[in-house]
CSV table of C-alpha atoms and ligand atoms in Angstrom, one decimal:
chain,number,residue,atom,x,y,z
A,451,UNK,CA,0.9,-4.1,15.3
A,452,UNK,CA,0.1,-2.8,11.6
A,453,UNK,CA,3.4,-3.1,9.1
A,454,UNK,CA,2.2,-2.1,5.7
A,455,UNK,CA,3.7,-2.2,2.2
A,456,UNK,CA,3.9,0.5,-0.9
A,457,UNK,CA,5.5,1.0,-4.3
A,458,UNK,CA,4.3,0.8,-7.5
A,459,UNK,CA,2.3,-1.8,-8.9
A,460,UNK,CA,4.5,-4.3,-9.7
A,461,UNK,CA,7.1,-3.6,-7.4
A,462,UNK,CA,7.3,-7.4,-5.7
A,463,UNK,CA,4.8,-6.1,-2.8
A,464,UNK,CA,2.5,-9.0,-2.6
A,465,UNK,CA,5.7,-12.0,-2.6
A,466,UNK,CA,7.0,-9.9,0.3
A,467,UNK,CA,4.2,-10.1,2.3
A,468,UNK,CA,3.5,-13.8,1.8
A,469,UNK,CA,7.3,-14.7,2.9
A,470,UNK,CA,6.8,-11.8,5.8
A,471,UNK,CA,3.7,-14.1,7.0
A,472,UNK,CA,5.2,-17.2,6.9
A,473,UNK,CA,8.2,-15.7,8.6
A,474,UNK,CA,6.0,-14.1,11.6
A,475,UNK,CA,3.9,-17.6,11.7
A,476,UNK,CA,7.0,-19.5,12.1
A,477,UNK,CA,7.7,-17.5,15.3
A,478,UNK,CA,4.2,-18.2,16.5
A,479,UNK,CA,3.0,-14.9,15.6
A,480,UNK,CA,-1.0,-14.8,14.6
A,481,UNK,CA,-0.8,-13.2,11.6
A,482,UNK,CA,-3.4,-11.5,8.7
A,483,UNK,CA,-3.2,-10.4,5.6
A,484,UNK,CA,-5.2,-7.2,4.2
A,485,UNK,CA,-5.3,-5.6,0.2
A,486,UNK,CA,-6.6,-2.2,-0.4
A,487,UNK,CA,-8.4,-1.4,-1.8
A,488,UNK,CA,-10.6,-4.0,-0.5
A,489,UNK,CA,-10.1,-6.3,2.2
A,490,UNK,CA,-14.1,-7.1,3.7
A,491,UNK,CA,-17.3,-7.3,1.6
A,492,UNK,CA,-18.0,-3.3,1.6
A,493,UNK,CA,-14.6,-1.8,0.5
A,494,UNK,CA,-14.6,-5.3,-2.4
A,495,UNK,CA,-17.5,-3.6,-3.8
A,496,UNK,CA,-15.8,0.2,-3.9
A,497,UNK,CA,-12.7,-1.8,-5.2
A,498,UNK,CA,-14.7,-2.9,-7.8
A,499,UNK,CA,-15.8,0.6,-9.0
A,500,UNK,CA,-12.7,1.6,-8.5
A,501,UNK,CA,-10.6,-1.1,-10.9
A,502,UNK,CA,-13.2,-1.6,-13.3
A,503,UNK,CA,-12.5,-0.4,-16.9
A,504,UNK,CA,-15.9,0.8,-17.7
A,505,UNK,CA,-14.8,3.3,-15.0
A,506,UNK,CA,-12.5,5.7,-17.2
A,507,UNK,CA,-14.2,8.9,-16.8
A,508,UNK,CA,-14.3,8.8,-12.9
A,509,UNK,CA,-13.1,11.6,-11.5
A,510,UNK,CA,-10.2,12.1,-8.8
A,511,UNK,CA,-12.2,13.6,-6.3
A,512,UNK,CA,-14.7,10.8,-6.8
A,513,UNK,CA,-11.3,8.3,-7.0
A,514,UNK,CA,-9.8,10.0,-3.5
A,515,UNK,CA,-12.9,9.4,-1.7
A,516,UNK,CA,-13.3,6.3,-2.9
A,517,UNK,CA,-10.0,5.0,-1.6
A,518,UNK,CA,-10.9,6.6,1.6
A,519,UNK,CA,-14.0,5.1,2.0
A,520,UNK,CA,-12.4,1.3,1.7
A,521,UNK,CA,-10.0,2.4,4.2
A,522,UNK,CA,-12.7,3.9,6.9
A,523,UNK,CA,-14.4,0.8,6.3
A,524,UNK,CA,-11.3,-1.7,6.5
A,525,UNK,CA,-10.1,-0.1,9.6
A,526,UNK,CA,-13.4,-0.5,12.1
A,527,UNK,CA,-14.4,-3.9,10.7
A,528,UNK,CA,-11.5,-5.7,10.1
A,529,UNK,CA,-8.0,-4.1,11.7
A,530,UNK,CA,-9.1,-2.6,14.9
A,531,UNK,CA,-10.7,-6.2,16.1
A,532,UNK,CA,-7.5,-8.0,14.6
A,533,UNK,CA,-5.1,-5.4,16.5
A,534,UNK,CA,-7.5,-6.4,19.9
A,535,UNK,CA,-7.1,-10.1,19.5
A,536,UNK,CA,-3.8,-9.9,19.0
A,537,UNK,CA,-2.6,-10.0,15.4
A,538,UNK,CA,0.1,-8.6,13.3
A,539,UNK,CA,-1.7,-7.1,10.4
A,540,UNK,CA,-0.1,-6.9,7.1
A,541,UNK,CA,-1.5,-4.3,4.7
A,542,UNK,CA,-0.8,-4.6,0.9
A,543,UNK,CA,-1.2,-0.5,0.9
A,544,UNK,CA,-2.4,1.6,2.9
A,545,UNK,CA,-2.1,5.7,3.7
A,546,UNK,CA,0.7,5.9,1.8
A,547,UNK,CA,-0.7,4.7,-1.4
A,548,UNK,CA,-3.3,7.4,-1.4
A,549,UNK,CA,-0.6,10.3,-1.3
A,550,UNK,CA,1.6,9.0,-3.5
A,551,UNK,CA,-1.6,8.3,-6.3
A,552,UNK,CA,-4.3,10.5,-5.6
A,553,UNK,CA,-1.5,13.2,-4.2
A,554,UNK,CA,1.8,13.3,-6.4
A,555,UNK,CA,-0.1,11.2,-9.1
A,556,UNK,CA,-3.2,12.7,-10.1
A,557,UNK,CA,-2.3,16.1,-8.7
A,558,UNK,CA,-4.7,16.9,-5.3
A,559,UNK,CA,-3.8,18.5,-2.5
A,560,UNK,CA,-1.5,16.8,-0.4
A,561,UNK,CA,-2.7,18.6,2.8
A,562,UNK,CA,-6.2,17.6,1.7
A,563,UNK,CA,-5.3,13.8,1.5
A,564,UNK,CA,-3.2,13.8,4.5
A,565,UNK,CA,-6.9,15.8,6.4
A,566,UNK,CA,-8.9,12.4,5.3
A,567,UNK,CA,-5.9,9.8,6.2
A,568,UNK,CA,-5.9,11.2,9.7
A,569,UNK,CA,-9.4,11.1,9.6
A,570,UNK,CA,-10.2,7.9,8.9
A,571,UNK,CA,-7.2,6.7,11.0
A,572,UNK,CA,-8.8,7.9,14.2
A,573,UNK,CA,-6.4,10.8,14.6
A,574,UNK,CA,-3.7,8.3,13.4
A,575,UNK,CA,-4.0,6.1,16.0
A,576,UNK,CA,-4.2,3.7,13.2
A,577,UNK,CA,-1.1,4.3,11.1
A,578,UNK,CA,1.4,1.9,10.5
A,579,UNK,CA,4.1,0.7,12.9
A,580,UNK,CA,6.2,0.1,10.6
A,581,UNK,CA,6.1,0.8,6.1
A,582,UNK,CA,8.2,-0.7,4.0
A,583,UNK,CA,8.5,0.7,0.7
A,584,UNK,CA,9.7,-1.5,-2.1
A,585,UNK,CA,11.9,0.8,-4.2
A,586,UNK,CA,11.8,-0.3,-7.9
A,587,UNK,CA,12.5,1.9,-11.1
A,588,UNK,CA,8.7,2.6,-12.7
A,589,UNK,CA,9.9,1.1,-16.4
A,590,UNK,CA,10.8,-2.1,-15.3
A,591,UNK,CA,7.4,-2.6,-12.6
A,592,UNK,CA,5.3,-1.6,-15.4
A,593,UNK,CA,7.4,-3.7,-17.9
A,594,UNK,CA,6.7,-6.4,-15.5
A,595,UNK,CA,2.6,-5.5,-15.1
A,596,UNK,CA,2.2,-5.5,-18.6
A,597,UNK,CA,4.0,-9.0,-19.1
A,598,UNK,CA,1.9,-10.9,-16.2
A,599,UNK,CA,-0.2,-12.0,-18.4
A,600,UNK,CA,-3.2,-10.7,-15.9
A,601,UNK,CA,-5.4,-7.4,-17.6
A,602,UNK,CA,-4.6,-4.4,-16.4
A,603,UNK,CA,-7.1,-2.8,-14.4
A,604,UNK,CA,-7.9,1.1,-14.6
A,605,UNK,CA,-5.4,2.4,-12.3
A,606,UNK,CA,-2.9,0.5,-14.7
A,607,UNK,CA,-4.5,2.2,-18.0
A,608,UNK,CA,-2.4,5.4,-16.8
A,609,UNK,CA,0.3,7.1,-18.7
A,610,UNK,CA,4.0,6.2,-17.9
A,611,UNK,CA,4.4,10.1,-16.6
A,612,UNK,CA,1.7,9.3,-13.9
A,613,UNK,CA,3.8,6.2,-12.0
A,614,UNK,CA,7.0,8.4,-12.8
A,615,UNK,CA,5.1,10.8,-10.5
A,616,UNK,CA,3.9,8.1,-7.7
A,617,UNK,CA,7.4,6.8,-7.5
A,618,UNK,CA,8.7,10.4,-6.9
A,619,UNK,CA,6.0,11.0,-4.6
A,620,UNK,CA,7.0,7.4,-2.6
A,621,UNK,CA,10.8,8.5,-2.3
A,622,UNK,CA,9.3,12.2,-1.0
A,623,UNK,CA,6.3,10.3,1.6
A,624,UNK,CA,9.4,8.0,3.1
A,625,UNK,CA,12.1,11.0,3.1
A,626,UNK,CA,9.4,12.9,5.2
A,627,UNK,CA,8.7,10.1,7.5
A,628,UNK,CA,11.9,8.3,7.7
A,629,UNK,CA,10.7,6.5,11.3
A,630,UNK,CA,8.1,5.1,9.8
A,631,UNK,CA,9.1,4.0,6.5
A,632,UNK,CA,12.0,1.9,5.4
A,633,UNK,CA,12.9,1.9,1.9
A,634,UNK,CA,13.6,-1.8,0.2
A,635,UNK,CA,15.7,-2.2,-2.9
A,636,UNK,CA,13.3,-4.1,-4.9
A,637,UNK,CA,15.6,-4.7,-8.0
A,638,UNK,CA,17.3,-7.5,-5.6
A,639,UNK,CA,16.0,-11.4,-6.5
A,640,UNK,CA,12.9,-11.5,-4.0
A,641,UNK,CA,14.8,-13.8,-1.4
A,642,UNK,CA,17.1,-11.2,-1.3
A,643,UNK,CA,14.9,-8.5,-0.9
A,644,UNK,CA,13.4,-10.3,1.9
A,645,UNK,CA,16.4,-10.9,3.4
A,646,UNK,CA,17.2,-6.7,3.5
A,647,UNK,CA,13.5,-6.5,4.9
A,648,UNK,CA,13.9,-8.5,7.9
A,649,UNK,CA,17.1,-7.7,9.0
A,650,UNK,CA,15.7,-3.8,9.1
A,651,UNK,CA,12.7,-4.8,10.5
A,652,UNK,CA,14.4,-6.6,13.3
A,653,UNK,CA,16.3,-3.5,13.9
A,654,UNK,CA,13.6,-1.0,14.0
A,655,UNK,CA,10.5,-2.9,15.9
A,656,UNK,CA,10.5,-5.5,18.7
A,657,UNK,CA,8.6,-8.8,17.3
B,1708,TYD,P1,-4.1,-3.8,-7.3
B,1708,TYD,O1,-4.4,-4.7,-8.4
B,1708,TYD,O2,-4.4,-4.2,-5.9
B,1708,TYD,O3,-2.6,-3.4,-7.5
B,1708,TYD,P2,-1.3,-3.8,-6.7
B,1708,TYD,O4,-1.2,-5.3,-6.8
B,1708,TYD,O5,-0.2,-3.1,-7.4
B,1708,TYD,O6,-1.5,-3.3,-5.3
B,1708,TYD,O7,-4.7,-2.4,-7.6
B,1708,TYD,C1,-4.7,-1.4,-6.7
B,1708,TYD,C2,-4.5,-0.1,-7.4
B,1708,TYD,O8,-5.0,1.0,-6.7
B,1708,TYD,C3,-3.0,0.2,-7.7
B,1708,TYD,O9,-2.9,0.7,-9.0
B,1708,TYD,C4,-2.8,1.3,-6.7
B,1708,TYD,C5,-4.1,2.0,-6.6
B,1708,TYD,N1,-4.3,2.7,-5.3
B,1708,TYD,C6,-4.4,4.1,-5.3
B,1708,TYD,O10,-4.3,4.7,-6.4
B,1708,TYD,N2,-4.7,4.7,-4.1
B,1708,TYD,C7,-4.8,4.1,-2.9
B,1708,TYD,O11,-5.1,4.7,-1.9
B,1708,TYD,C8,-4.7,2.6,-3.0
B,1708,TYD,C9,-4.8,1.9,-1.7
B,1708,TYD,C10,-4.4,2.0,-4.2
């Protein structure tokens, strides 16, 4: 089973999926944990480019295909022999990301995007089970990137307008897929959120 997590950076993603681990562990569940971009040695490296700074006059078409060659690679070397021995694999992003950025971010074509994400999905045999997307107003997760104390990366060097337009894009990608994806209130204090997150989880997928 795949169950993967979106919203904007910032959004509480990554506390989410450490308390949705222990959670599924505590049940007996074998359990792993994926970023992307990234993930194995190969899509670090792209992640790398990708992130880095020094990187401000990349391109989007270079940035797309970038993002899709992490995933291509993260999907036949690390999920497809995790889903065959039997794990739950938790992906901090995934397909969704890359619409909602590349797509209703930086402008490409949405069919285009959605072309490469089945591709390197194997036809979508590979999509998620099951998305949550952790809902949270683009001023206060960027309010709360910029006071982490960590250095924003290149993605974060963006213009407010940009994660205005991923966050639309989100509430659009989960509108148009409402099987899929589950939409979290992220404003909530995270044991809250969690809280809201199992109880629909439990009601839309058999553990
Ligand atoms: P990261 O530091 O992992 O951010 P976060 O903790 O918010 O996930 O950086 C990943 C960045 O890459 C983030 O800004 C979102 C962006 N991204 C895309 O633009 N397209 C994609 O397909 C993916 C997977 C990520």
């Amino acid at each position: 089973m795949i169950i993967s997590f979106e919203g904007l950076d910032g959004c509480g993603k990554s506390t989410q999926i450490i308390k949705l681990k222990k959670y599924l562990e505590s049940l007996g569940k074998k359990v792993k944990v994926l970023r992307e971009p990234g993930g194995n040695s190969i899509s670090e490296k792209i992640r790398d480019i990708l992130l880095d700074k020094k990187n401000l006059n990349m391109v989007f078409e270079t940035e797309l295909l970038l993002y899709l060659s992490s995933r291509a690679q993260l999907i036949k070397e690390e999920i497809i022999p995790l889903l065959e021995s039997n794990h739950i694999v938790l992906l901090d992003r995934f397909i969704d990301s890359t619409t909602a950025y590349q797509g209703y971010g930086r402008g490409l074509d949405i069919e285009v995007i959605e072309n490469l994400n089945n591709f390197v999905t194997l036809n979508g045999k590979y999509i998620p089970d099951l998305t949550f997307f952790i809902s949270l107003d683009p001023k206060v997760s960027l309010n709360r990137v910029t006071t982490r104390g960590e250095e924003i990366n290149r993605m974060e060097t963006a213009k407010f307008e940009f994660f205005e337009k991923v966050h639309e894009g989100f509430q659009l990608i989960q509108q148009k897929n409402p099987n899929r994806m589950i939409k979290i209130d992220g404003s909530l204090e995270p044991n809250e959120v969690f809280e809201s997150l199992k109880g629909k989880m439990e009601k839309r997928i058999k553990i």
